[in-house]
XYZ file of N, CA and C in Angstrom:
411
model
N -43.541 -24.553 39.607
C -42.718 -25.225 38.658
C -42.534 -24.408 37.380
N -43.718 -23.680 36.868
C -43.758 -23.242 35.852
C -42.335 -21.911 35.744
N -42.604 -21.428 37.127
C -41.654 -20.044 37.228
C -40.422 -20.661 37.326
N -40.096 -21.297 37.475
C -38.230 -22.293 37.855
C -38.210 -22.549 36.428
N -38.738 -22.922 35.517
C -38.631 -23.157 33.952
C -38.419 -22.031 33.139
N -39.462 -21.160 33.443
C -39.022 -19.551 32.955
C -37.683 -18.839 33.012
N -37.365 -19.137 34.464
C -36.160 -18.650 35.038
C -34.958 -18.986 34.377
N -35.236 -20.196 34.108
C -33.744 -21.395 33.582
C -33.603 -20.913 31.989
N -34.619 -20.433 31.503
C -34.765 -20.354 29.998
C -34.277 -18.795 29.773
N -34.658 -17.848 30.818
C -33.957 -16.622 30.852
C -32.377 -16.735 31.284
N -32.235 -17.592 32.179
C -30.803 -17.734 32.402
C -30.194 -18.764 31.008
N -30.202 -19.288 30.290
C -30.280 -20.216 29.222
C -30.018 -19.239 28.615
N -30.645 -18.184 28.186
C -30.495 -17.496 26.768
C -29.925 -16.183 26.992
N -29.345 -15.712 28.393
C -28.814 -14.807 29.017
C -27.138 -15.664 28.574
N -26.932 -16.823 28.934
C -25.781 -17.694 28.996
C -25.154 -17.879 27.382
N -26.050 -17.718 26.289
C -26.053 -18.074 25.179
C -25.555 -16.909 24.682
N -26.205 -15.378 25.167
C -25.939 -14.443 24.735
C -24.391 -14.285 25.251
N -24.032 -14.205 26.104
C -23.130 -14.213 26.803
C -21.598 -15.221 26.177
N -22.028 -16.048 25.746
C -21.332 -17.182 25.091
C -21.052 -16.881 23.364
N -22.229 -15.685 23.197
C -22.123 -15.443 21.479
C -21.083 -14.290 21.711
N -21.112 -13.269 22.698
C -20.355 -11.893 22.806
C -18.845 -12.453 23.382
N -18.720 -13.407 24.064
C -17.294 -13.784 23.969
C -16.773 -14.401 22.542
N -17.275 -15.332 22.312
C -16.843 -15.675 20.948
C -16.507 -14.145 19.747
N -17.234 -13.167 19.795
C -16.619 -12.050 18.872
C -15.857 -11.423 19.434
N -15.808 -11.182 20.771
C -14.456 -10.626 21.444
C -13.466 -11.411 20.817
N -13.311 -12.747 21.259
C -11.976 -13.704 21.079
C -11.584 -13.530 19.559
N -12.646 -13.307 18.470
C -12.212 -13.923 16.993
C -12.204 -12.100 16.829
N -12.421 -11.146 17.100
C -12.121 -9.537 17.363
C -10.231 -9.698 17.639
N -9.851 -9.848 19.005
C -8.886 -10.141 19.101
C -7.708 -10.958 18.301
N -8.098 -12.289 17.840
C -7.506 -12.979 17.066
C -7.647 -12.018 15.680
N -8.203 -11.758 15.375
C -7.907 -10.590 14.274
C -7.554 -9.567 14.141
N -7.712 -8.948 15.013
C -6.312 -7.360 15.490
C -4.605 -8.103 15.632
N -4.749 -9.308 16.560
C -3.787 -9.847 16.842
C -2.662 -10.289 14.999
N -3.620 -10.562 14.069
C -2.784 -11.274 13.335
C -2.701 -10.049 12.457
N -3.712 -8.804 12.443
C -3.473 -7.673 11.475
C -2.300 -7.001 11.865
N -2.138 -7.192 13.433
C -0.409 -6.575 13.645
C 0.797 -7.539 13.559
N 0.378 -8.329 13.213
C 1.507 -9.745 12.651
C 1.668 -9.500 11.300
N 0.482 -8.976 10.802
C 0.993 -8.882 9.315
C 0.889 -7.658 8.596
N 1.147 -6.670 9.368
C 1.047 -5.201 8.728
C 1.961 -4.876 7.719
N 3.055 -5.415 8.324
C 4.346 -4.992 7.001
C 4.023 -5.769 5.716
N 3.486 -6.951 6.048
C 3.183 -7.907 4.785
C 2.077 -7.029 4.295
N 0.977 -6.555 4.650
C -0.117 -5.635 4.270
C -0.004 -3.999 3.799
N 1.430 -3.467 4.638
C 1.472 -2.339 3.800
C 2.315 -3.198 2.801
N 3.445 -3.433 2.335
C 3.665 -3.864 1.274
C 3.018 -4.438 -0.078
N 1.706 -4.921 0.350
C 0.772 -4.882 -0.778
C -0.133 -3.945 -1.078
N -0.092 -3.047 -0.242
C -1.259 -1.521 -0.711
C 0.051 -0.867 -1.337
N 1.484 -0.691 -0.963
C 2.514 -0.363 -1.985
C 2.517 -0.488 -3.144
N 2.076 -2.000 -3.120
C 2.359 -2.681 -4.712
C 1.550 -1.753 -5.387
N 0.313 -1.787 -4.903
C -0.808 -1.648 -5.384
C -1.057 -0.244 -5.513
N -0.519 0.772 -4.898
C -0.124 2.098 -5.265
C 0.798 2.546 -6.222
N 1.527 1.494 -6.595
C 2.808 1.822 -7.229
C 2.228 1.338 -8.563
N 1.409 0.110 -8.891
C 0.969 -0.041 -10.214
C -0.171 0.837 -10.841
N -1.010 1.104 -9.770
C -1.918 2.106 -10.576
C -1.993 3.311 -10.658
N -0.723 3.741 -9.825
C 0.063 5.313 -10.040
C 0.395 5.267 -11.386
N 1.511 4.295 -11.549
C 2.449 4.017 -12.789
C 1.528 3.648 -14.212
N 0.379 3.201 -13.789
C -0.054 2.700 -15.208
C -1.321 3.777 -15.189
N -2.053 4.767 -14.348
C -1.975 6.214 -14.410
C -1.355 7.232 -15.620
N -0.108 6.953 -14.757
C 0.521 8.063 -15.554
C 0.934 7.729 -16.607
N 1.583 6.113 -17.164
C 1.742 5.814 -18.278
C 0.612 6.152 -19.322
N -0.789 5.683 -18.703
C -1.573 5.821 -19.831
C -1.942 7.497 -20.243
N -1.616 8.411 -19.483
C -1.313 9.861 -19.287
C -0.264 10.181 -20.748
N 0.503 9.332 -20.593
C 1.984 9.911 -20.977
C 1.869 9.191 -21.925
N 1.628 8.297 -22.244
C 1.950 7.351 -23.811
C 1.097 8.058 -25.240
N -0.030 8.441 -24.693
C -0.777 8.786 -26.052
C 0.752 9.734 -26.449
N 1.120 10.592 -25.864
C 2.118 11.401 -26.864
C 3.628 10.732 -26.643
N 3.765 9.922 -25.942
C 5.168 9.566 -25.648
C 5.172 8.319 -25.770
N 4.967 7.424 -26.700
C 5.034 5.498 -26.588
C 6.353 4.704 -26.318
N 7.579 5.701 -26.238
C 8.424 5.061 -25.675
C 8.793 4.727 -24.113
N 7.971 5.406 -23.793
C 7.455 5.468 -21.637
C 7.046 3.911 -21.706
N 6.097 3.657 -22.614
C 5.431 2.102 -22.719
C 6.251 1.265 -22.615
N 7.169 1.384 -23.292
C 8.022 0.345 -23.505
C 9.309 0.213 -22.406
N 9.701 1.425 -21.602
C 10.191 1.630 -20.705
C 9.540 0.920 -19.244
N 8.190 0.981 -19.112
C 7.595 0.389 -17.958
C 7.585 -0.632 -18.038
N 7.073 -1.683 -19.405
C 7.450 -2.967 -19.673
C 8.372 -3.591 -19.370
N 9.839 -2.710 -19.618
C 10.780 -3.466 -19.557
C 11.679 -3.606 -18.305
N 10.841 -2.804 -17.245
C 11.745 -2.863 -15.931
C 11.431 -4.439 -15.475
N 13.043 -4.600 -14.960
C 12.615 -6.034 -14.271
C 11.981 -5.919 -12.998
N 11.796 -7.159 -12.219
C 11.457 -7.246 -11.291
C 12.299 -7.021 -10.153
N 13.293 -7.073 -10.201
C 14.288 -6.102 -8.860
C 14.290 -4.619 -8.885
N 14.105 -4.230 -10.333
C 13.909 -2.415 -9.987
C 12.487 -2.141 -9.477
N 11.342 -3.274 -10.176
C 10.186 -2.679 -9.650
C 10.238 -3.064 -7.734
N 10.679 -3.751 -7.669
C 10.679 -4.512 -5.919
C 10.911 -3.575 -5.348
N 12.369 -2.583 -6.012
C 13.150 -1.423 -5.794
C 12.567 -0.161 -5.528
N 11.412 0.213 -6.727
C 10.505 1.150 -6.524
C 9.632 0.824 -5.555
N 9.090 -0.396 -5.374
C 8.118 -0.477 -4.284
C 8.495 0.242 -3.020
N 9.710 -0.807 -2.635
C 10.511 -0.330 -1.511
C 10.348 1.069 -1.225
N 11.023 1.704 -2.199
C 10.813 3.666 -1.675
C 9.509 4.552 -1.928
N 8.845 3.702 -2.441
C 7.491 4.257 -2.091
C 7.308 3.622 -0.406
N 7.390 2.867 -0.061
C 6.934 1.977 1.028
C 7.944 3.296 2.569
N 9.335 3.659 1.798
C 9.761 3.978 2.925
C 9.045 5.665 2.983
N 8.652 5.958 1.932
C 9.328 7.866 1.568
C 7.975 8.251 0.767
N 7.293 7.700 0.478
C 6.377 8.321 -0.523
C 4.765 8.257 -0.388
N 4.092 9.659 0.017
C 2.550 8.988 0.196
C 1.654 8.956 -0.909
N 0.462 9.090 -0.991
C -0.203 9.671 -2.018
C 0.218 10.655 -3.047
N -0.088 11.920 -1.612
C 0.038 13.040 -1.801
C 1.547 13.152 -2.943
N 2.340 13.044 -2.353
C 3.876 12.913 -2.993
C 3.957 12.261 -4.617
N 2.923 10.709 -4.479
C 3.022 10.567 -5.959
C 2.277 11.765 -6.431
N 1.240 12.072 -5.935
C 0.259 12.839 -6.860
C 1.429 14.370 -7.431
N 2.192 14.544 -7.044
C 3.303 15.532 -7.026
C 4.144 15.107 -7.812
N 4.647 14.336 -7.602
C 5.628 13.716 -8.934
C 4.996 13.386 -10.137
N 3.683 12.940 -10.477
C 2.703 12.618 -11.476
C 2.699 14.306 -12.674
N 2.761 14.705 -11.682
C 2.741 16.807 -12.214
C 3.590 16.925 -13.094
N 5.220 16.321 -12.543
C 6.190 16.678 -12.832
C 6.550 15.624 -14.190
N 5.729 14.804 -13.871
C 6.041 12.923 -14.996
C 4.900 14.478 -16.527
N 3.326 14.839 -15.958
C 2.959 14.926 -16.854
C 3.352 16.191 -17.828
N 4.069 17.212 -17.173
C 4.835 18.639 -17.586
C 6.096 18.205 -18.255
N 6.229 17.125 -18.115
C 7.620 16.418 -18.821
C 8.938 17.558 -17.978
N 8.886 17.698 -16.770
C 9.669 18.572 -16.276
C 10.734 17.304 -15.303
N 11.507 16.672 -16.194
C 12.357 15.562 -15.393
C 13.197 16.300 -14.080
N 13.512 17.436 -14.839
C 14.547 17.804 -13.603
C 14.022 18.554 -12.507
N 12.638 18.529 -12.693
C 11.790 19.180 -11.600
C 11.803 18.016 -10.323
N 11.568 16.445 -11.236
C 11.415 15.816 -10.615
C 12.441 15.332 -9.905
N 13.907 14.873 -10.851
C 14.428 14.732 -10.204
C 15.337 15.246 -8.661
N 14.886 16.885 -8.584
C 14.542 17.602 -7.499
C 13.924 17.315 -6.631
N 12.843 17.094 -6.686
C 11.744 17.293 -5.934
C 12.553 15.490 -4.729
N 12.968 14.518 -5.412
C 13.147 12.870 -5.242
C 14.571 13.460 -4.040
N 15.080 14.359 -4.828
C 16.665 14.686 -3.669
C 16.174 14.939 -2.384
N 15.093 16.419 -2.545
C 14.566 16.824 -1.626
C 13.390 16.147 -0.422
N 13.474 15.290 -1.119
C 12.118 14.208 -0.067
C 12.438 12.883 -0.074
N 13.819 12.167 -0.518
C 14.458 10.905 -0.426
C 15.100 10.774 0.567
N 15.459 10.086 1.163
C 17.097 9.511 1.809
C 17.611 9.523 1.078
N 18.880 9.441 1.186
C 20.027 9.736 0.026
C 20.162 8.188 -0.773
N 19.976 7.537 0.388
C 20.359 6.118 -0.117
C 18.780 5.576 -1.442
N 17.674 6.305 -1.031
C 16.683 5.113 -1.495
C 17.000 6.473 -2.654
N 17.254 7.725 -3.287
C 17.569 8.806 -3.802
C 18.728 7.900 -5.040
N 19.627 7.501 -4.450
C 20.466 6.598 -5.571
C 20.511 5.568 -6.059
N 18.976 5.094 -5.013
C 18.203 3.861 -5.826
C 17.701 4.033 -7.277
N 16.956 5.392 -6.788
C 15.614 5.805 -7.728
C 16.831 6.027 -8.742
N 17.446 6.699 -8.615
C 18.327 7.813 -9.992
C 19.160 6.242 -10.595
N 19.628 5.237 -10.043
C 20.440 4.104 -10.900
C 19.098 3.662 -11.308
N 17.911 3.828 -11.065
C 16.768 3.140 -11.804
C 16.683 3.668 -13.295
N 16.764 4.929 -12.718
C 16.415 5.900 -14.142
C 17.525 6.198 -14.954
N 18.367 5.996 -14.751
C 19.779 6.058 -15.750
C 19.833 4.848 -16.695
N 19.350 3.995 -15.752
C 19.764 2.342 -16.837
C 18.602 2.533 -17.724
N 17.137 3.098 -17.424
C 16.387 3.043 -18.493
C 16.527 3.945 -19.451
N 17.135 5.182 -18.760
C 16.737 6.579 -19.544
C 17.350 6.878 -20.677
N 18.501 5.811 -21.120
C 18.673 5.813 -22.507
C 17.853 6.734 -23.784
């Protein structure tokens, strides 16, 4: 009797184990499953989130000698910034801001605005440049 009790308790906790490793498979799955449901929603917020602490980076870079940049970042609305997100999101990695940051801190605009022809689509290219015309007053 004793060994049929043993047995049941090894099969018991063989069954349990067994019952814990499906359960992280399934909630494994259900979570790959919804991270590719929501990737675009997820890169779009590491965008955001590249795009503000690039920008407020380089602002705080650029303002000690330039305080009208300050007031320039302030005042973009929220469709140009959506706007910038966007072409970072389609066209722009790290690496690339960290390249344009060069060109923001050398005050070399027309380096940059080079560099945006050469590594834009044309279309997200006449995004960026109607961005910078309406501010660049």
């Amino acid at each position: 009797m004793g060994f049929h009790t043993r047995k049941r308790r090894h099969g018991s906790c063989l069954s349990v184990l067994l019952h814990f490793m499906l359960t992280i498979i399934i909630i494994l799955l259900v979570a790959a499953g919804a991270l590719y449901l929501w990737k675009d929603k997820l890169k779009h917020i590491a965008a955001d989130f590249v795009v503000d602490k690039t920008v407020d980076s380089l602002v705080d870079q650029i303002t000690a000698d330039h305080p009208e940049v300050q007031e320039i970042v302030t005042t973009l609305s929220p469709e140009d910034k959506e706007s910038l997100t966007e072409i970072v999101e389609n066209n722009l990695s790290p690496d690339t801001l960290t390249d344009l940051g060069t060109y923001i801190q050398n005050e070399d605009v027309d380096g940059a605005i080079q560099y945006a022809q050469e590594n834009l689509s044309e279309e997200d290219f006449n995004r960026l440049y109607s961005i910078y015309s309406a501010y660049a007053e």
